[in-house]
Each structure stands twice: as C-alpha cells, then as structure tokens.
PDB file of C-alpha atoms in Angstrom:
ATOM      1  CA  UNK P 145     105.877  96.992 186.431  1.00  0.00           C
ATOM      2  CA  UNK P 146     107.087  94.099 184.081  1.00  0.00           C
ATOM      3  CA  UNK P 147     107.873  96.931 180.959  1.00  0.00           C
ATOM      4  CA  UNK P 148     109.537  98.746 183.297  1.00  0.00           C
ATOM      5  CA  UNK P 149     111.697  96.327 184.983  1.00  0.00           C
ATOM      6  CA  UNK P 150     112.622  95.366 181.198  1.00  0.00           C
ATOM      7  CA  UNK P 151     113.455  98.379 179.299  1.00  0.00           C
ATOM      8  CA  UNK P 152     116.016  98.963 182.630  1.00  0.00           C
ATOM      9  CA  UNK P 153     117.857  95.987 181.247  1.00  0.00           C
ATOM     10  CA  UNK P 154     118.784  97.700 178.460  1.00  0.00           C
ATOM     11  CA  UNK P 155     118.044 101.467 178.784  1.00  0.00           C
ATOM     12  CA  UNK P 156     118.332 103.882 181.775  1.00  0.00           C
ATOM     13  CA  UNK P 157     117.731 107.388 181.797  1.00  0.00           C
ATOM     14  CA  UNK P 158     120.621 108.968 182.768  1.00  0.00           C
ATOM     15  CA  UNK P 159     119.557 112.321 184.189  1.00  0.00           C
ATOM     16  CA  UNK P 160     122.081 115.547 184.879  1.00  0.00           C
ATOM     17  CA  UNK P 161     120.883 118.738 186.492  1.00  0.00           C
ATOM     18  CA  UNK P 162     117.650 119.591 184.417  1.00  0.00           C
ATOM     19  CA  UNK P 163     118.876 117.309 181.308  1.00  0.00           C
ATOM     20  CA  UNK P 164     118.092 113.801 180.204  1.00  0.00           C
ATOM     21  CA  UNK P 165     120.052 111.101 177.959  1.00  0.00           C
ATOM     22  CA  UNK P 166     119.074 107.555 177.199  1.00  0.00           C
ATOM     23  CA  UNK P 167     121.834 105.141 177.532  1.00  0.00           C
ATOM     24  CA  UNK P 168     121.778 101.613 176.234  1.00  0.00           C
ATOM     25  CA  UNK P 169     123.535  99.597 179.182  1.00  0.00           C
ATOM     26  CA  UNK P 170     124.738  97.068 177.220  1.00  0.00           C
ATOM     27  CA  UNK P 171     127.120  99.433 175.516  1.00  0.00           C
ATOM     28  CA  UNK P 172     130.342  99.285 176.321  1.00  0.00           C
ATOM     29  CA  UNK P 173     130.836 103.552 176.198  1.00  0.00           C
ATOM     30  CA  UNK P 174     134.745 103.601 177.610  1.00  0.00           C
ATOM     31  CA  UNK P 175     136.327 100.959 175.733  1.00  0.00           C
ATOM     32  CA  UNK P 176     138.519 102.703 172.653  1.00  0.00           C
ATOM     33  CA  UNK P 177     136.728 106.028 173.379  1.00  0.00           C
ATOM     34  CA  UNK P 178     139.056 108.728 173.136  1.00  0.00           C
ATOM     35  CA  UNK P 179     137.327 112.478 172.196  1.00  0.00           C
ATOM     36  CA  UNK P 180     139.316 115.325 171.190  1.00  0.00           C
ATOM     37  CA  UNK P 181     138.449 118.477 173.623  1.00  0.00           C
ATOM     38  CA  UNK P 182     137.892 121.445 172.490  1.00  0.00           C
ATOM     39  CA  UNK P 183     138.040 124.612 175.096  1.00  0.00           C
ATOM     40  CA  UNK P 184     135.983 127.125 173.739  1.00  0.00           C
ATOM     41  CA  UNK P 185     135.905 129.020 176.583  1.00  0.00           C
ATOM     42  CA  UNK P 186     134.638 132.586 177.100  1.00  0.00           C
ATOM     43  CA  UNK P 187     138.083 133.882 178.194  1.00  0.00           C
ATOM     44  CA  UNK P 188     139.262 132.796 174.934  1.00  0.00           C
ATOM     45  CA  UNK P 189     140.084 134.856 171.629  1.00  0.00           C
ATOM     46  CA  UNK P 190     139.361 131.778 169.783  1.00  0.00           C
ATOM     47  CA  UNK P 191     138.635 128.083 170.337  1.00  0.00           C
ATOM     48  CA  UNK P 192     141.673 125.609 171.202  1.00  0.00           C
ATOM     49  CA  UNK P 193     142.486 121.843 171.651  1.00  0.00           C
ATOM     50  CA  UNK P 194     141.784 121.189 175.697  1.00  0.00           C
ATOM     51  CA  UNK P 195     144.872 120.829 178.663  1.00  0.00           C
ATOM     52  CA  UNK P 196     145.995 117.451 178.769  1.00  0.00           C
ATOM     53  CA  UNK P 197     144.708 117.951 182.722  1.00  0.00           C
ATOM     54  CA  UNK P 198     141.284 118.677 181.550  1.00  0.00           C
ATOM     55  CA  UNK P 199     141.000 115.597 179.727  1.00  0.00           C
ATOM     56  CA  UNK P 200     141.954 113.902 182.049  1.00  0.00           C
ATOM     57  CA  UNK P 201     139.653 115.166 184.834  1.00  0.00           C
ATOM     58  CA  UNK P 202     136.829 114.577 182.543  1.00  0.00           C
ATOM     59  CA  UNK P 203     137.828 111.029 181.300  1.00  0.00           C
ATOM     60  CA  UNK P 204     138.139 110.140 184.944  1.00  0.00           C
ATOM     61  CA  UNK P 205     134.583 111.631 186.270  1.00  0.00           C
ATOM     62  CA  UNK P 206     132.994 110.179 182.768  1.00  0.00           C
ATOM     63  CA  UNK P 207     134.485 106.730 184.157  1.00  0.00           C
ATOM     64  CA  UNK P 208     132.653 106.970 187.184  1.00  0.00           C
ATOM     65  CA  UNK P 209     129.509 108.278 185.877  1.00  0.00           C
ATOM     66  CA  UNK P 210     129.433 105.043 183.330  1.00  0.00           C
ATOM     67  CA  UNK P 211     130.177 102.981 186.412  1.00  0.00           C
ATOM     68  CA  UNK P 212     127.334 103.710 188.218  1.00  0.00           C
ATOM     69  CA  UNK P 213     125.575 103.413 184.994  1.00  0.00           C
ATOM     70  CA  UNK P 214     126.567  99.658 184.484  1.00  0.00           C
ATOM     71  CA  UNK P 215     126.185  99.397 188.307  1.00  0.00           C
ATOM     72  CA  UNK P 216     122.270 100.197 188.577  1.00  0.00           C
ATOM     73  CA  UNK P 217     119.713  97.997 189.380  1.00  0.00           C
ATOM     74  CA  UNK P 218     117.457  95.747 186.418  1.00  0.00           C
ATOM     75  CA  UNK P 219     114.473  97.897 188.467  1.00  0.00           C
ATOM     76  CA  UNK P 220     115.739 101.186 188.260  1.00  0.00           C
ATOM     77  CA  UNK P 221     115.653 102.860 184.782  1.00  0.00           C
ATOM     78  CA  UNK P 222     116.520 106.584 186.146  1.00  0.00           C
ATOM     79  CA  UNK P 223     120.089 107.387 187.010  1.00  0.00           C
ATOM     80  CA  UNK P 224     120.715 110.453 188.804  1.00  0.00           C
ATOM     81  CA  UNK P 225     124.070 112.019 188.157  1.00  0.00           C
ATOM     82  CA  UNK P 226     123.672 115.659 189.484  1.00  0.00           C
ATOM     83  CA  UNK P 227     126.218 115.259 192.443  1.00  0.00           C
ATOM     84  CA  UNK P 228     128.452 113.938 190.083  1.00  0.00           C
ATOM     85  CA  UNK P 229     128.295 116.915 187.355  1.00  0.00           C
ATOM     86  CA  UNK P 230     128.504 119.678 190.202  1.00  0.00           C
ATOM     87  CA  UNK P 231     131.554 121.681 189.099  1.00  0.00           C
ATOM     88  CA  UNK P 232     131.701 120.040 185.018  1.00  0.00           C
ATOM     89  CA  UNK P 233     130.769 121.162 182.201  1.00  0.00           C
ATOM     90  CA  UNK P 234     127.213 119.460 181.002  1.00  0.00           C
ATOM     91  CA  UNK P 235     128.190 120.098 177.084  1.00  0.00           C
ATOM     92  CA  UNK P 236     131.462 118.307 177.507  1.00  0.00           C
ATOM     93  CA  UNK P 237     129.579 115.330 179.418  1.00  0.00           C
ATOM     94  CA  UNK P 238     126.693 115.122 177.183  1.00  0.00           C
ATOM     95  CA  UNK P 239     128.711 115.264 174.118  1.00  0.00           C
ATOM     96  CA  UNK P 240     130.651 112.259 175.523  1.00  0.00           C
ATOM     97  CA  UNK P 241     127.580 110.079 176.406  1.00  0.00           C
ATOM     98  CA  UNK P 242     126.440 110.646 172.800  1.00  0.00           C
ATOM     99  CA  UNK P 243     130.302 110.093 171.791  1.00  0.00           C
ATOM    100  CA  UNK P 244     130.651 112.993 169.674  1.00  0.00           C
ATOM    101  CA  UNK P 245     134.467 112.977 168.008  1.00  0.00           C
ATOM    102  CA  UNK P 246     134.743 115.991 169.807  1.00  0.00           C
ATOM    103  CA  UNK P 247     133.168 117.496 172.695  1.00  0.00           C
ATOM    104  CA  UNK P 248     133.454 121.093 173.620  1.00  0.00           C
ATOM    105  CA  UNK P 249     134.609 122.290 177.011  1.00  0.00           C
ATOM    106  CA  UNK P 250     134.395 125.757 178.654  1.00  0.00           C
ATOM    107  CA  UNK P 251     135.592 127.220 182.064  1.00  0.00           C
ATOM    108  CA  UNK P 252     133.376 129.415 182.322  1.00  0.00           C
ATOM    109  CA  UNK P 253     129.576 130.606 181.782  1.00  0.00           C
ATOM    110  CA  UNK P 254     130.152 131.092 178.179  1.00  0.00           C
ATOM    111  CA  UNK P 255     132.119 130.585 175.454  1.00  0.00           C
ATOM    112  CA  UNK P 256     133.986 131.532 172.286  1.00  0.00           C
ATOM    113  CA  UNK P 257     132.016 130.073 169.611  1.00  0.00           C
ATOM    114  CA  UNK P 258     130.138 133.368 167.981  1.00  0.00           C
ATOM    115  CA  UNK P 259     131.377 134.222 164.517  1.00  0.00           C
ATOM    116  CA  UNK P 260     133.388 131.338 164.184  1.00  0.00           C
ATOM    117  CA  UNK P 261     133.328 128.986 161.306  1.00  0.00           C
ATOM    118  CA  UNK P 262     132.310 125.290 162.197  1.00  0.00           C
ATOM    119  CA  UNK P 263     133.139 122.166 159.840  1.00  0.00           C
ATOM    120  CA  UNK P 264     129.642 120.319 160.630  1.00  0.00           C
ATOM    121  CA  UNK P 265     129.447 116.301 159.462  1.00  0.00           C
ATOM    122  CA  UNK P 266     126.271 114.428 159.676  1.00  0.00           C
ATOM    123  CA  UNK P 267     126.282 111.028 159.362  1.00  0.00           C
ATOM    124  CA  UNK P 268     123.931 108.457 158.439  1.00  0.00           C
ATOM    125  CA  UNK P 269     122.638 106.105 155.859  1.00  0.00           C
ATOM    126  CA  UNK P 270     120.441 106.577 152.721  1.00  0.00           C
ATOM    127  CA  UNK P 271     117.908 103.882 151.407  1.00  0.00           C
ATOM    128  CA  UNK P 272     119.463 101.104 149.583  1.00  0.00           C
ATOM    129  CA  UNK P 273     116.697 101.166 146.320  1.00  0.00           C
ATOM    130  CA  UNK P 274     118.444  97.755 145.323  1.00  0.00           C
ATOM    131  CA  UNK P 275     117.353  96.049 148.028  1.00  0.00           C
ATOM    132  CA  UNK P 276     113.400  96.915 146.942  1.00  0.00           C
ATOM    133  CA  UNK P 277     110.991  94.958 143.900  1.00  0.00           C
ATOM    134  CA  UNK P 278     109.890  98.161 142.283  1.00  0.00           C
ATOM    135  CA  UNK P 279     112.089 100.632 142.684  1.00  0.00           C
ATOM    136  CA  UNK P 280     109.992 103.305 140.212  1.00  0.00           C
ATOM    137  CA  UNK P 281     108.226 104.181 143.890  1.00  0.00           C
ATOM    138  CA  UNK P 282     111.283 106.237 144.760  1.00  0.00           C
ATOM    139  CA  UNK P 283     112.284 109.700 143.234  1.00  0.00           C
ATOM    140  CA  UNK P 284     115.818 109.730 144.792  1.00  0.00           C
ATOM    141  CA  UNK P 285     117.764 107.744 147.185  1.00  0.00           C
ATOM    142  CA  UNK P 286     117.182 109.358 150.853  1.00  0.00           C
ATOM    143  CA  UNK P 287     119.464 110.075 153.114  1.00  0.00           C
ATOM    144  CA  UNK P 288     118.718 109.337 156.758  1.00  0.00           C
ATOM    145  CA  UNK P 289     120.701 111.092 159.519  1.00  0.00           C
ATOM    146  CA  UNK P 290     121.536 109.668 162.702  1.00  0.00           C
ATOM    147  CA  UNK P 291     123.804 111.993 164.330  1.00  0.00           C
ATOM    148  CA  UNK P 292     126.322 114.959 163.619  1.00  0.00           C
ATOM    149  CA  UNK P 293     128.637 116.749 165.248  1.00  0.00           C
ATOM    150  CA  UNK P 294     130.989 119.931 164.887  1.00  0.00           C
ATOM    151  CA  UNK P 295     134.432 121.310 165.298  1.00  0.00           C
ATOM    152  CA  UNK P 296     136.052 124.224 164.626  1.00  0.00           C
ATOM    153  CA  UNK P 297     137.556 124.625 160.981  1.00  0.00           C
ATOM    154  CA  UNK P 298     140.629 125.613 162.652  1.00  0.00           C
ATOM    155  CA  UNK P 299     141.030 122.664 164.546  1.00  0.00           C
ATOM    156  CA  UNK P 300     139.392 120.129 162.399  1.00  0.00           C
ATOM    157  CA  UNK P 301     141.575 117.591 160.518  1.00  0.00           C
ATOM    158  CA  UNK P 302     141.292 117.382 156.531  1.00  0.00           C
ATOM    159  CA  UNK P 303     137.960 116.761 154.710  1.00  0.00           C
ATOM    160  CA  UNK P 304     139.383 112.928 153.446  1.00  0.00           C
ATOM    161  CA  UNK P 305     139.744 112.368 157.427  1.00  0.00           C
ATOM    162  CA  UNK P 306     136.491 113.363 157.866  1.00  0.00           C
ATOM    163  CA  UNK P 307     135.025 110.648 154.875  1.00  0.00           C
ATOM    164  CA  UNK P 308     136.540 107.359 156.302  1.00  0.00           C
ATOM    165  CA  UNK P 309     134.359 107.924 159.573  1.00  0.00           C
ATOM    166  CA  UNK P 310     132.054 105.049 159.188  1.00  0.00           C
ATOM    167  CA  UNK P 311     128.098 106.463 157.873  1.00  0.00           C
ATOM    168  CA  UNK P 312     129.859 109.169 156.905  1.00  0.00           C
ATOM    169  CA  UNK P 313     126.966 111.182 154.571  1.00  0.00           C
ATOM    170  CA  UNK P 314     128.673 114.967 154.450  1.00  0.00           C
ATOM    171  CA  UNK P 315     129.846 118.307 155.891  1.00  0.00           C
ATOM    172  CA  UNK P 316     128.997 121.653 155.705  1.00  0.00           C
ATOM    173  CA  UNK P 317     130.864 124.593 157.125  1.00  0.00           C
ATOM    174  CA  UNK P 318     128.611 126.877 159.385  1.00  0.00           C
ATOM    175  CA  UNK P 319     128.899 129.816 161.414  1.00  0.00           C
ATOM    176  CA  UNK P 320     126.651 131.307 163.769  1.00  0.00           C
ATOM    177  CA  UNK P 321     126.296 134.602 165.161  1.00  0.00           C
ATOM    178  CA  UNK P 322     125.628 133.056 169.105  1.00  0.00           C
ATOM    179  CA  UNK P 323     126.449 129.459 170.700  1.00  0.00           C
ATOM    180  CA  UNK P 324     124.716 128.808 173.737  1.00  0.00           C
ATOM    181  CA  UNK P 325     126.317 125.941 176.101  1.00  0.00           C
TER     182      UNK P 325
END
C-alpha cells in the first residue's frame, strides 16, 4: 500500500472508455498549451484546420478533465474519465494529454485521412559520445525518440518551423492507405 499511495503523488492513470494514459500530476498540462485542431472528419473531401467552436468545446472539457486530475486523492492512482468523454472525440483528447502540436478531431465514426500525405516529426535526443572516456565503443551517434506526431502536408507550416521545436530529430512525409481513429 505504501508504493501505491506514492506513485499517486506523482502519476495517475487516467483511464477513458477502454483506453489508458499516464499523467504526471505535477505537470502543469493547461498552462501555454494551445494545439492546432485538425478536423479530419469522414464527411470531409480533405482534412481542415478545426471551428473556432470546436476548440473551444474541447479546451473547455480538457480543463475539466485536468481538474479532476490535479483534484484526486494521494491514494487514488486511477482516474476515471468515461462520463466525461461521452460525446468527444478520444483521438482529439488523447492527443492533448500527450500534447501533440496538433490533435486530430472528427465528427463522426471515421475520417478523411486515407491517401493523404502526412508531414511526420519525431523528436528526441541522440547520445552525446563527448560526454563518454572511450568513445571507439560507439559506431554512430544514436538517436533516441521520445515522441512524434503528424499533420497534414497541407496544413503543416514550413519545414524551418518544424526544426526550432525543441528535440527536434526529423520528418518524414507519409501516407497511408487507411487511418483508424
């Protein structure tokens, strides 16, 4: 009971319909976050940026989720957040608990995203070699990612935007035949 009355100091399981994400509660995740939306909804011929009113719905049921985040017990280390993600879309609120750049929203049951081409950026680190004795151990420098994301080329702004986000490693430009959300 003491490990578990610990780690929920600092990490609760935030859980949403059948889905799980790890939050660190010390994290401040509102403060300066602002994610571009991206409707990529079925109905569409091709992705677009989101209705102001969308993003706003979503900021506003994101601030309540983090609330009761913050809110729980140093006890609990499970918050459940299914009454609260009834009628939203679990992409767009996962993507904003991992605070993606840009989080994808749909309307509907599916979306728009087959065939078209995404600009994907990973970012990480790689292994400082300097910072080691004997350096003839390594064959290269190693990059280690951390997290990436994806938008649509369409919408996405330059490449040289794209390198001053910090741990910025590189991009890629994909496209896949099927996008499940």
């Amino acid at each position: 009971m003491v490990q578990q009355a610990r780690l929920g100091e600092v990490v609760v399981v935030v859980k949403l319909l059948e889905d799980v994400v790890l939050i660190d509660k010390r994290r401040d995740l509102i403060a300066g976050y602002r994610p571009v939306f991206v409707d990529c909804s079925a109905s569409l011929s091709a992705p677009l940026f989101a209705q102001t009113g969308v993003c706003g719905t979503y900021l506003e049921a994101f601030g309540r989720m983090v609330k009761m985040v913050r809110d729980i017990g140093k006890n609990k280390v499970i918050v459940d957040l299914d009454a609260s993600c009834e009628e939203l879309c679990l992409t767009t609120i996962f993507g904003m608990f991992l605070q993606y750049p840009f989080v994808y929203f749909s309307s509907d049951s599916g979306n728009c995203l087959a065939g078209v081409d995404l600009f994907h950026v990973e970012l990480g680190v790689n292994d400082d070699v300097s910072t080691f004795d004997d350096i003839s151990t390594f064959d290269d420098v190693r990059d280690h990612i951390f997290t990436s994301f994806s938008v649509p080329t369409a919408l996405c702004p330059s490449e040289d935007e794209f390198r001053k986000i910090p741990y910025y490693r590189r991009h890629r430009t994909v496209n896949l035949n099927s996008v499940s959300m």
